PDB file of C-alpha atoms in Angstrom:
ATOM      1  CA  UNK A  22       0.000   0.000   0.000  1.00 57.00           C
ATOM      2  CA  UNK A  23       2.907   2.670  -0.587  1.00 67.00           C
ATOM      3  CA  UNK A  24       4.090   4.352  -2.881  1.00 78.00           C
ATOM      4  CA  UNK A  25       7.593   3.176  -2.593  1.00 82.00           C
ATOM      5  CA  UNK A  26       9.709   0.804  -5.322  1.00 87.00           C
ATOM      6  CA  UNK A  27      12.653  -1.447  -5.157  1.00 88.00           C
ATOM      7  CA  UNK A  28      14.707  -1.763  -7.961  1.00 88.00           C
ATOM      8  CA  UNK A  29      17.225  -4.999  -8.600  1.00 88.00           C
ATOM      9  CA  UNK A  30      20.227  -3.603 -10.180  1.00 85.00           C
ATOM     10  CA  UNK A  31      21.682  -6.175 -12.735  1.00 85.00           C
ATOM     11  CA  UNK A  32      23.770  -8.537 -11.852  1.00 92.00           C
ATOM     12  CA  UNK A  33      23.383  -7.998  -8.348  1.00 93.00           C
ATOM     13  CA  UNK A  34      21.802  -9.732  -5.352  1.00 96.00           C
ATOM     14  CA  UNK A  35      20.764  -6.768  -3.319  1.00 96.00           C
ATOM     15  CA  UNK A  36      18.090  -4.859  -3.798  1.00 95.00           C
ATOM     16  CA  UNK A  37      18.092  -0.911  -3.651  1.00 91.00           C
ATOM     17  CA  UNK A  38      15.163   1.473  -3.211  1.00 91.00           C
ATOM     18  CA  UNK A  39      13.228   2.492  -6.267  1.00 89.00           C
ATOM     19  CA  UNK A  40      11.528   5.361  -7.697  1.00 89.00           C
ATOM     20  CA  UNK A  41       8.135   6.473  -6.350  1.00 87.00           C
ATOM     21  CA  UNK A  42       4.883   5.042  -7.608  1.00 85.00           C
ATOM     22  CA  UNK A  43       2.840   8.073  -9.258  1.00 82.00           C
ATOM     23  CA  UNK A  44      -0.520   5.843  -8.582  1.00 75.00           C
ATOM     24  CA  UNK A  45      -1.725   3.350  -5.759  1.00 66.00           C
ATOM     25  CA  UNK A  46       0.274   0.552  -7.137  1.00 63.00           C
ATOM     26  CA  UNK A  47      -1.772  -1.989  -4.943  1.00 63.00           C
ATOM     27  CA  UNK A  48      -3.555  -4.455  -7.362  1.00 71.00           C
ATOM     28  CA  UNK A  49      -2.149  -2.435 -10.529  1.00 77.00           C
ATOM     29  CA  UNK A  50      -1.113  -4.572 -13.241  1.00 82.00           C
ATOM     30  CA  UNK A  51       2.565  -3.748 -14.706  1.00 87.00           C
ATOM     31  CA  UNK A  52       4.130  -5.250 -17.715  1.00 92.00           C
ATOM     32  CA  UNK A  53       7.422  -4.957 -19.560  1.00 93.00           C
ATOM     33  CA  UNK A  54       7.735  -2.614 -23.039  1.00 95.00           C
ATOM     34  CA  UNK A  55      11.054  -2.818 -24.037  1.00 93.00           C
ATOM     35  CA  UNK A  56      14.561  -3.862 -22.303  1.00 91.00           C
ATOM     36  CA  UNK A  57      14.162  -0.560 -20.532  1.00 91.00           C
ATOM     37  CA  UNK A  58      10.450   0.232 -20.364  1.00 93.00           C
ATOM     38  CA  UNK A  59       7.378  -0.617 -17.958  1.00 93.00           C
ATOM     39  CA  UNK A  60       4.379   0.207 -17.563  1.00 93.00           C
ATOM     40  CA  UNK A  61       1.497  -0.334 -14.716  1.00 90.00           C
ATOM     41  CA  UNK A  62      -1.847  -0.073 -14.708  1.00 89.00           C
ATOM     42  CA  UNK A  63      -4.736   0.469 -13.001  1.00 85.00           C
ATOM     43  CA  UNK A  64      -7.901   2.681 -13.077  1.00 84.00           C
ATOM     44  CA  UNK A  65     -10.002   4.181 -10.282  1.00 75.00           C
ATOM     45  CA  UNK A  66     -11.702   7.186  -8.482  1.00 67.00           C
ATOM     46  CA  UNK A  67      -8.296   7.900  -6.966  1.00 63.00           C
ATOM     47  CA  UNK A  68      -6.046   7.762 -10.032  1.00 56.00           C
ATOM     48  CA  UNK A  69      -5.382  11.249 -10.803  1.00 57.00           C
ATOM     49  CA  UNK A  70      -2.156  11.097 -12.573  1.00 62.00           C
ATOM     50  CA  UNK A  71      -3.115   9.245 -15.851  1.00 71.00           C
ATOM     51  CA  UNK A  72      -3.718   5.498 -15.598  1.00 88.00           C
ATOM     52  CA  UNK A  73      -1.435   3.996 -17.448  1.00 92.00           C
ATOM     53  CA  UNK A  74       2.080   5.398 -16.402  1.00 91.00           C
ATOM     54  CA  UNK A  75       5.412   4.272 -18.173  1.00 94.00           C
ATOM     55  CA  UNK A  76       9.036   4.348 -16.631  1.00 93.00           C
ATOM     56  CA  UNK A  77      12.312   4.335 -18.379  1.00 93.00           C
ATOM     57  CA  UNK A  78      15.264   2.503 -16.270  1.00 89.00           C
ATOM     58  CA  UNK A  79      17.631   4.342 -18.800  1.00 89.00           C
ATOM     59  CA  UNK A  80      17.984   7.644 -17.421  1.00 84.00           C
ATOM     60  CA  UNK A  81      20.554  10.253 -16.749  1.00 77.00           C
ATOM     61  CA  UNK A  82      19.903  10.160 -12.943  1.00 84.00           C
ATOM     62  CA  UNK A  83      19.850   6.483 -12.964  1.00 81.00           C
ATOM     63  CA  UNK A  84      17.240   3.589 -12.649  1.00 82.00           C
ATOM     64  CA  UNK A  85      16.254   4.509  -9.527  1.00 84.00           C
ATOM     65  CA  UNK A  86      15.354   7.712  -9.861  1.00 87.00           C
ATOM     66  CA  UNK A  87      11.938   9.696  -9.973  1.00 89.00           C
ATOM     67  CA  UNK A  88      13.193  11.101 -13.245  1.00 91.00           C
ATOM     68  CA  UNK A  89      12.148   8.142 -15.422  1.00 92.00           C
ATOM     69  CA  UNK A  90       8.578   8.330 -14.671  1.00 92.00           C
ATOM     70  CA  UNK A  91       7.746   9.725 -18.407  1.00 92.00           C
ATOM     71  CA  UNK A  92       4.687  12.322 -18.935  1.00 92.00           C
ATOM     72  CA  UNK A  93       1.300  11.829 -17.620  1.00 90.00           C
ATOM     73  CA  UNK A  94       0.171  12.313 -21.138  1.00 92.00           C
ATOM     74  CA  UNK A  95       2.534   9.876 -22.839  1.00 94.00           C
ATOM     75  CA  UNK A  96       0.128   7.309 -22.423  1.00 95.00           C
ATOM     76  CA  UNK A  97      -4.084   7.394 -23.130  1.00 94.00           C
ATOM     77  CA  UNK A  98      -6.383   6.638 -20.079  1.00 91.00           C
ATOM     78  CA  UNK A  99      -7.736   3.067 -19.672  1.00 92.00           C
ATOM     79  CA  UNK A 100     -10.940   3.031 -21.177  1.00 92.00           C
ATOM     80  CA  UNK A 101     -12.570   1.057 -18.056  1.00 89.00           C
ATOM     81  CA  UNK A 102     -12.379   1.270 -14.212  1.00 88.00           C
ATOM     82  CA  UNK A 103     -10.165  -1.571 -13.708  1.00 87.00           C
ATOM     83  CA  UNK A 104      -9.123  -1.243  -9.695  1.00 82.00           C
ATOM     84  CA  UNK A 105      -7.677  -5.121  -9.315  1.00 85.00           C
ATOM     85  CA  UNK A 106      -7.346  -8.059 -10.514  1.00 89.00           C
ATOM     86  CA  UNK A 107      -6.454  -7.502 -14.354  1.00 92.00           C
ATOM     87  CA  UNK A 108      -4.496  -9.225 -16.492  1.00 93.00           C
ATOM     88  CA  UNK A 109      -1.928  -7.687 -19.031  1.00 94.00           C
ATOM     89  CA  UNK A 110       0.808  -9.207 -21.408  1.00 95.00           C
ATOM     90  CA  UNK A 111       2.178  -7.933 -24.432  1.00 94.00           C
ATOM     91  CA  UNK A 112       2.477  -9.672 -28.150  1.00 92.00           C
ATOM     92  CA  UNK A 113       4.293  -8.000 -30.669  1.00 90.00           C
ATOM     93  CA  UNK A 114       3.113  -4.496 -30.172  1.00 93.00           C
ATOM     94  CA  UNK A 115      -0.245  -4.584 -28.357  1.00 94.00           C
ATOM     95  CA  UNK A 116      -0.441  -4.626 -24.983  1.00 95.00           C
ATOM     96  CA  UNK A 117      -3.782  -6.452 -24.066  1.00 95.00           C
ATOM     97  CA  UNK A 118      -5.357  -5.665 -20.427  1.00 95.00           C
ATOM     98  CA  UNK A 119      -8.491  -7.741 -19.491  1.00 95.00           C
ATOM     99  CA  UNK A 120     -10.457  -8.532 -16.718  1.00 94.00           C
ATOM    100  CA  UNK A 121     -10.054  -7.885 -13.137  1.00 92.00           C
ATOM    101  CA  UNK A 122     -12.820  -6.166 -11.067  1.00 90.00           C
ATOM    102  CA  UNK A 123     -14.623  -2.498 -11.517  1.00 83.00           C
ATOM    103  CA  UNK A 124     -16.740   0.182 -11.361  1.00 79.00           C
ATOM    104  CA  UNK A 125     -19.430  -3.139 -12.654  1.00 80.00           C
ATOM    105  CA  UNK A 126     -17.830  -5.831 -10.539  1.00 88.00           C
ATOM    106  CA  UNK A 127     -16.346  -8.824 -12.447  1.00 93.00           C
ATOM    107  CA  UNK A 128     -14.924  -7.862 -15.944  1.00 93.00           C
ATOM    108  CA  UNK A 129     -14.705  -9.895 -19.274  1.00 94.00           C
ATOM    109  CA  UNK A 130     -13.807  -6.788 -21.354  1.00 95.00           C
ATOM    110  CA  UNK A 131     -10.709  -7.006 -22.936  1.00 96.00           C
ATOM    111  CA  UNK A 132      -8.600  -3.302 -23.930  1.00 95.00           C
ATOM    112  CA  UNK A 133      -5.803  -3.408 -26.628  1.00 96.00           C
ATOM    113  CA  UNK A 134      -3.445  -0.573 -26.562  1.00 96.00           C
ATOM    114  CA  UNK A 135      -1.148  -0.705 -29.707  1.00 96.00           C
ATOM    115  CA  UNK A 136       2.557   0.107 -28.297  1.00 97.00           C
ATOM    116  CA  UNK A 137       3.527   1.554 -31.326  1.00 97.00           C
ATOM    117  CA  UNK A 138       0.603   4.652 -32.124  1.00 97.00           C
ATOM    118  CA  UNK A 139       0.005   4.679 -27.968  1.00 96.00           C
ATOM    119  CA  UNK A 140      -3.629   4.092 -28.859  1.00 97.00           C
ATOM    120  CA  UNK A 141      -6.124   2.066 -27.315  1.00 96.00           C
ATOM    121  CA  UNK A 142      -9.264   0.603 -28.339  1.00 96.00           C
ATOM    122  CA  UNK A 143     -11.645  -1.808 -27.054  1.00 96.00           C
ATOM    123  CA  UNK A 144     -11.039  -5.718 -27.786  1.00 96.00           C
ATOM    124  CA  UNK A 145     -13.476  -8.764 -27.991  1.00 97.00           C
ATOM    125  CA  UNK A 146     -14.926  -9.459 -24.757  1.00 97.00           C
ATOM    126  CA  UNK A 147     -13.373 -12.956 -22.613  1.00 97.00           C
ATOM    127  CA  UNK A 148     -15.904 -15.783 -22.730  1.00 97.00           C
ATOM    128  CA  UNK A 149     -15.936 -15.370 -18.618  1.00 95.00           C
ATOM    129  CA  UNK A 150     -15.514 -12.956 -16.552  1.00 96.00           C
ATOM    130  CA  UNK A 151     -12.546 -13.144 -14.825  1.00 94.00           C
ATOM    131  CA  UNK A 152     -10.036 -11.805 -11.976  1.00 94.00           C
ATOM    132  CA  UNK A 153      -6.685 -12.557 -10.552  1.00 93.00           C
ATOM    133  CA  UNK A 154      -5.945 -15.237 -13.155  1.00 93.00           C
ATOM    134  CA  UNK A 155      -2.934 -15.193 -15.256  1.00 92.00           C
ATOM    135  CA  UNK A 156      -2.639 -13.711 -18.793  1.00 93.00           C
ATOM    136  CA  UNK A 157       0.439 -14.945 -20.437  1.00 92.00           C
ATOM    137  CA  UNK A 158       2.227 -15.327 -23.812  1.00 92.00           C
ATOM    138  CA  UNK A 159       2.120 -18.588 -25.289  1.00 90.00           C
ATOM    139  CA  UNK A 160       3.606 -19.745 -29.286  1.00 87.00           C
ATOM    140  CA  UNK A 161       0.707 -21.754 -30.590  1.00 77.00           C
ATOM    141  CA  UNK A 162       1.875 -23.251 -33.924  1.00 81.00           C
ATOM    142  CA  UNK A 163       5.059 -20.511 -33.830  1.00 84.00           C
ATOM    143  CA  UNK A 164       2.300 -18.157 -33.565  1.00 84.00           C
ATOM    144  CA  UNK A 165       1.912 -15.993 -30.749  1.00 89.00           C
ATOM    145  CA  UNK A 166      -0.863 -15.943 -28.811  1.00 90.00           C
ATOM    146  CA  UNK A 167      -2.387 -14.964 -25.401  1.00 94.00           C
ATOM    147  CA  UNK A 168      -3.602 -17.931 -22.754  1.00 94.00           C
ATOM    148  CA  UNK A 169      -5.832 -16.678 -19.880  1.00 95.00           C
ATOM    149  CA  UNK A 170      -6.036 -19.052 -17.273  1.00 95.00           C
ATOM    150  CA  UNK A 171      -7.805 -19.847 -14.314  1.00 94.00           C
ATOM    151  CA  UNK A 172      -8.980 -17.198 -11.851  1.00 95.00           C
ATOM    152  CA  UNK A 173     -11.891 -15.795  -9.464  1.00 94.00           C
ATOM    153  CA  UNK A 174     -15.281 -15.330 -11.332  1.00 93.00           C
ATOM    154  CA  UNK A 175     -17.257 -13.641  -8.843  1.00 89.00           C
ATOM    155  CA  UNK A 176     -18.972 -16.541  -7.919  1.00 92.00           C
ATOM    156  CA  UNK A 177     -15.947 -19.302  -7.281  1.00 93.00           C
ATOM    157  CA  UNK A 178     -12.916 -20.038  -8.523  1.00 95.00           C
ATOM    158  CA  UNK A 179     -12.091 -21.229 -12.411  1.00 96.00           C
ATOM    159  CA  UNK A 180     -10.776 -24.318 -14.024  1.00 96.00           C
ATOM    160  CA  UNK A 181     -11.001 -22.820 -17.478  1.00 95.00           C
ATOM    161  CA  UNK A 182      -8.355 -21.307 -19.826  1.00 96.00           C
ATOM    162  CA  UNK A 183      -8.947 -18.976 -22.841  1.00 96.00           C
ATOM    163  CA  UNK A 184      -6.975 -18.180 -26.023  1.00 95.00           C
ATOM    164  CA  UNK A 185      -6.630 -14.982 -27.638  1.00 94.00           C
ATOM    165  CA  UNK A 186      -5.889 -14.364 -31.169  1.00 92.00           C
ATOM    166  CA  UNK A 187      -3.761 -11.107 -31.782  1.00 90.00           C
ATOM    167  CA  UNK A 188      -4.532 -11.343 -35.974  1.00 89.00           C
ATOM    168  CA  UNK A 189      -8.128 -12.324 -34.902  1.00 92.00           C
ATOM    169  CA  UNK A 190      -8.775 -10.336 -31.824  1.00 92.00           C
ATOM    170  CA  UNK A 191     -10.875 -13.275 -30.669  1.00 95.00           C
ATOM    171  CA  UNK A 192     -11.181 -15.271 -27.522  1.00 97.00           C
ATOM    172  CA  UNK A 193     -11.747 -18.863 -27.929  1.00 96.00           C
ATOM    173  CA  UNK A 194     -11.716 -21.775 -25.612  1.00 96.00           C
ATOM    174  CA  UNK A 195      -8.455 -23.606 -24.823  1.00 94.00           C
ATOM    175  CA  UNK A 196      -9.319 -26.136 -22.277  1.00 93.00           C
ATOM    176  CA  UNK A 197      -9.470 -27.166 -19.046  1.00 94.00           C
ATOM    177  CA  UNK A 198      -7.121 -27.487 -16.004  1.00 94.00           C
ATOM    178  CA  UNK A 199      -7.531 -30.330 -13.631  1.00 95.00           C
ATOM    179  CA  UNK A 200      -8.479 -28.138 -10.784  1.00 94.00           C
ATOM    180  CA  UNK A 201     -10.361 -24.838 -10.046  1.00 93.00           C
ATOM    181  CA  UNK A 202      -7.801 -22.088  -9.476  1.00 89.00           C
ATOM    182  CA  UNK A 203      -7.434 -18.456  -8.472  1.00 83.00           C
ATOM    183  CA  UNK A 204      -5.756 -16.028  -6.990  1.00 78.00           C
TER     184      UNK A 204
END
């Protein structure tokens, strides 16, 4: 719940404080951009400074400085209230956010932000709604693709797993795990 970082400097075992958070970073979502590049997530009532924020590791001042945090404006605003739960990968240059809870409860809606225009747009809705479950990269016939899997409906906990189509934009269904799982 603060707005503190810690930052692993390569190579090393230690860690060293970070920059500050410019948002409540507890339940954000935060994915890498480049070798150098992040960005979290996360969109409420109390998210004043933009809600998708990016930070840059290769700065003058260093990694750990306050200095990388780039523009509030860099970035476009998440299209929906997304306080927890989320989940966000990136393949090839969209960055795909879906799920997690909101201003409705339990989300399905998926949001595709395109890494290279720093646009976003709505995507084809999950076939469940969904929270803290895992959204992850997978090569599917040396295709890339996105695998969301498992997770908290709203109503109990999820055995099912999803597949999303980057060329397609569509979510189909993938299969099954053996057991329900969340969280």
């Amino acid at each position: 719940g603060t707005a503190s970082s810690e930052f692993l400097p390569a190579g090393k075992t230690v860690w060293t404080e970070g920059p500050d958070l410019p948002m409540s970073f507890r339940h954000s979502g935060a994915v890498a951009i480049s070798t150098t590049r992040f960005l979290i997530m996360r969109r409420d009532s109390s998210t004043s400074s933009g809600s998708i924020r990016e930070y840059d590791t290769d700065t003058v001042m260093g990694p750990t400085s306050n200095d990388g945090w780039q523009p509030v404006d860099t970035w476009p605003e998440l299209l929906n209230k997304r306080y927890s739960g989320m989940g966000c990968a990136v393949v090839g240059t969209k960055l795909a956010i879906s799920g997690g809870s909101g201003d409705e409860g339990y989300q399905k809606s998926t949001e595709i932000v395109n890494l290279e225009a720093r646009s976003i747009e709505y995507g084809a809705n999950m076939l469940q709604k969904r929270a803290w479950f895992h959204l992850l990269p997978i090569f599917s016939s040396g295709e890339p693709v996105l695998w969301a899997v498992s997770g908290w409906s709203g109503a109990g906990f999820l055995s099912t797993v999803e597949q999303w189509n980057p060329e397609t934009g569509n979510w189909t269904e993938a299969g099954q795990l053996i057991q329900r799982r969340g969280d």
